Amino acid sequence: MSATPVEHPHQDEPLTQLAVANRLMERNPGLRVEIIAGVIVATPPTDGPHARALSRLAGPFMEAGLGGGATEVLQGIGVWLPDGPEDYAFPDLSLVDADLDEHMAKNNCYDPVIFRLVLEVTSSNYNNDLKSKVVAYANARIPVYVIIDRKHNRIHVLTDPAHNGYDSHRVHAPGEQITLPPSIGAEVKLDVEALLKAGQPRT
């Protein structure tokens, strides 16, 4: 029985964007690397207030019974995006169908069809969440996109995905209570002031 020779790519053969993104992530533990609209985006590790806001956010979804049944509330799972051949993103928080294991796409990311809601807590590159990901998530037909906008001290709720954006975009200020669309599977209420406060440094 003879061994089949292993063929290695030529040294001068250019890497795909996906290979570059994965190499960047491997060499920089904690860095969140995504490809949005064909552009590699690298986000530094999050700060404590970001993590605290994210922790507070999971509670209302779990209290509404959206974890462990027909749906799962998960942090940091990847969604494979349709805008480019290698586009993908890692929302901070996702509400997904419980059969997600049957919908693996590529690069440890999942088919967008299982995502009922994605949520981002803004970091230093907040424009990515407020602009590029609006288009990306809408084109992936993700029904609800929520942005905890720590930069501008407000919460955005985007619904009704269309081409290159959402038809409905509501902005909520401290003092308001948000009831998320029932299409996600249960009534989830968010306290704008409490979430924004959780996302700010404690003085």
C-alpha positions as CSV (number, residue, x, y, z in Angstrom):
1,M,0.0,0.0,0.0
2,S,1.6,3.3,-1.1
3,A,1.2,6.6,0.7
4,T,-0.4,9.5,-1.2
5,P,1.8,12.5,-1.2
6,V,0.6,15.5,0.7
7,E,0.3,18.5,-1.5
8,H,1.2,21.9,0.1
9,P,0.1,25.2,-1.4
10,H,2.9,27.2,-3.0
11,Q,4.4,29.8,-0.8
12,D,3.4,32.6,-3.1
13,E,-0.2,31.5,-3.3
14,P,-2.4,34.2,-1.6
15,L,-4.4,33.2,1.4
16,T,-8.2,33.5,1.3
17,Q,-9.8,36.2,3.5
18,L,-11.2,33.4,5.7
19,A,-7.7,32.0,6.2
20,V,-6.3,35.4,7.0
21,A,-9.1,36.0,9.5
22,N,-8.6,32.7,11.2
23,R,-4.9,33.1,11.4
24,L,-5.4,36.6,12.9
25,M,-7.7,35.1,15.6
26,E,-5.3,32.2,16.3
27,R,-2.4,34.6,16.9
28,N,-4.4,37.1,19.0
29,P,-6.4,35.2,21.6
30,G,-9.4,37.2,22.8
31,L,-9.7,39.2,19.5
32,R,-13.1,38.9,17.8
33,V,-12.5,38.6,14.1
34,E,-15.3,38.9,11.6
35,I,-15.7,39.4,7.8
36,I,-18.4,42.0,7.1
37,A,-19.2,43.0,3.5
38,G,-15.9,41.5,2.4
39,V,-13.8,43.4,5.0
40,I,-12.0,41.8,7.9
41,V,-13.0,43.5,11.2
42,A,-11.1,42.9,14.4
43,T,-12.5,43.9,17.7
44,P,-10.3,44.0,20.9
45,P,-11.4,42.0,24.0
46,T,-14.4,43.6,25.7
47,D,-14.2,45.6,28.9
48,G,-15.9,44.8,32.2
49,P,-19.0,47.1,31.6
50,H,-19.6,45.5,28.2
51,A,-19.6,42.1,29.8
52,R,-21.8,43.3,32.7
53,A,-24.4,44.7,30.3
54,L,-24.3,41.4,28.3
55,S,-24.8,39.4,31.5
56,R,-27.8,41.6,32.5
57,L,-29.3,41.1,29.0
58,A,-29.5,37.3,29.2
59,G,-31.8,37.5,32.3
60,P,-35.0,38.8,30.6
61,F,-34.8,36.2,27.9
62,M,-34.3,33.4,30.3
63,E,-37.1,34.7,32.6
64,A,-39.5,34.7,29.6
65,G,-38.7,31.0,29.1
66,L,-36.7,31.3,25.9
67,G,-33.7,29.3,27.1
68,G,-33.6,25.5,27.2
69,G,-36.8,24.8,25.3
70,A,-37.6,25.5,21.6
71,T,-34.9,28.2,21.7
72,E,-31.5,28.9,23.2
73,V,-30.0,32.2,24.4
74,L,-26.3,32.0,23.5
75,Q,-23.3,34.4,23.6
76,G,-20.7,34.6,20.8
77,I,-21.9,32.0,18.3
78,G,-21.2,32.7,14.7
79,V,-23.7,33.5,11.9
80,W,-22.7,32.8,8.3
81,L,-23.7,35.8,6.2
82,P,-25.0,35.8,2.6
83,D,-23.4,39.1,1.5
84,G,-20.1,37.5,0.5
85,P,-18.5,34.1,-0.1
86,E,-16.7,34.3,3.3
87,D,-18.7,36.7,5.4
88,Y,-19.6,35.9,8.9
89,A,-20.2,37.6,12.3
90,F,-20.2,36.8,16.0
91,P,-23.1,38.7,17.6
92,D,-22.7,39.4,21.3
93,L,-26.0,37.6,22.1
94,S,-28.3,35.5,20.0
95,L,-31.7,33.9,20.3
96,V,-31.6,30.8,18.1
97,D,-33.7,27.7,17.4
98,A,-32.8,24.8,19.7
99,D,-31.9,22.6,16.7
100,L,-28.9,24.8,15.9
101,D,-26.6,21.7,15.7
102,E,-28.4,20.6,12.6
103,H,-27.7,24.0,10.9
104,M,-23.9,24.3,11.0
105,A,-22.7,26.2,7.9
106,K,-19.0,27.0,7.6
107,N,-16.1,28.0,9.8
108,N,-18.0,27.0,13.0
109,C,-20.8,29.4,12.0
110,Y,-24.5,28.7,11.7
111,D,-27.1,29.2,9.0
112,P,-28.9,32.6,9.6
113,V,-32.3,30.8,9.3
114,I,-32.0,29.7,13.0
115,F,-31.5,33.2,14.4
116,R,-34.6,34.8,15.8
117,L,-32.7,37.8,17.2
118,V,-29.2,39.1,17.4
119,L,-27.9,41.7,19.9
120,E,-24.8,43.8,20.0
121,V,-23.3,45.9,22.9
122,T,-21.2,48.6,21.2
123,S,-17.5,48.7,21.8
124,S,-14.7,51.0,20.5
125,N,-15.7,50.2,16.8
126,Y,-19.4,51.1,17.4
127,N,-19.9,52.2,13.8
128,N,-19.6,48.6,12.8
129,D,-22.6,47.7,14.9
130,L,-24.6,50.8,13.9
131,K,-23.9,50.6,10.2
132,S,-22.2,47.6,8.6
133,K,-24.0,45.0,10.7
134,V,-27.4,46.6,10.1
135,V,-27.0,45.8,6.5
136,A,-25.4,42.4,7.1
137,Y,-28.1,41.1,9.5
138,A,-30.9,42.5,7.4
139,N,-29.6,40.8,4.3
140,A,-29.3,37.6,6.3
141,R,-33.1,38.0,7.1
142,I,-32.6,38.0,10.9
143,P,-35.9,39.2,12.1
144,V,-34.8,41.4,15.1
145,Y,-31.6,43.3,15.7
146,V,-31.0,45.0,19.0
147,I,-28.1,47.4,19.7
148,I,-27.1,48.5,23.2
149,D,-25.5,51.8,22.1
150,R,-23.2,52.7,24.9
151,K,-21.6,55.5,22.8
152,H,-24.9,57.5,22.4
153,N,-26.7,56.2,25.5
154,R,-29.7,54.6,23.8
155,I,-31.0,51.3,22.6
156,H,-32.0,50.6,19.0
157,V,-34.5,47.9,18.0
158,L,-34.6,47.1,14.3
159,T,-37.2,44.8,12.8
160,D,-38.7,43.9,9.4
161,P,-35.5,43.0,7.5
162,A,-35.4,44.2,3.9
163,H,-32.6,44.7,1.3
164,N,-29.6,46.5,2.9
165,G,-31.5,47.5,6.0
166,Y,-34.5,47.2,8.3
167,D,-37.8,48.8,7.5
168,S,-38.5,49.5,11.2
169,H,-35.9,51.2,13.4
170,R,-36.9,52.5,16.8
171,V,-34.6,54.3,19.2
172,H,-35.2,54.2,23.0
173,A,-33.8,56.5,25.6
174,P,-33.3,56.0,29.4
175,G,-36.6,55.9,31.3
176,E,-38.3,53.8,28.6
177,Q,-39.3,50.2,28.8
178,I,-39.0,48.1,25.6
179,T,-41.2,45.1,24.7
180,L,-39.5,43.1,22.0
181,P,-41.6,41.8,19.1
182,P,-43.6,38.6,20.0
183,S,-42.2,36.9,16.9
184,I,-39.2,35.9,19.0
185,G,-41.4,33.5,20.9
186,A,-42.3,35.2,24.1
187,E,-42.8,38.6,25.7
188,V,-39.4,40.1,26.6
189,K,-39.2,43.5,28.3
190,L,-36.0,45.5,28.6
191,D,-35.3,48.4,31.0
192,V,-33.3,50.9,28.9
193,E,-31.8,52.8,31.8
194,A,-30.8,49.7,33.7
195,L,-29.1,48.2,30.7
196,L,-27.3,51.3,29.7
197,K,-26.1,51.9,33.3
198,A,-24.8,48.4,33.5
199,G,-22.7,49.1,30.3
200,Q,-21.0,52.2,31.8
201,P,-17.9,52.2,34.1
202,R,-18.8,52.5,37.8
203,T,-17.4,55.7,39.3
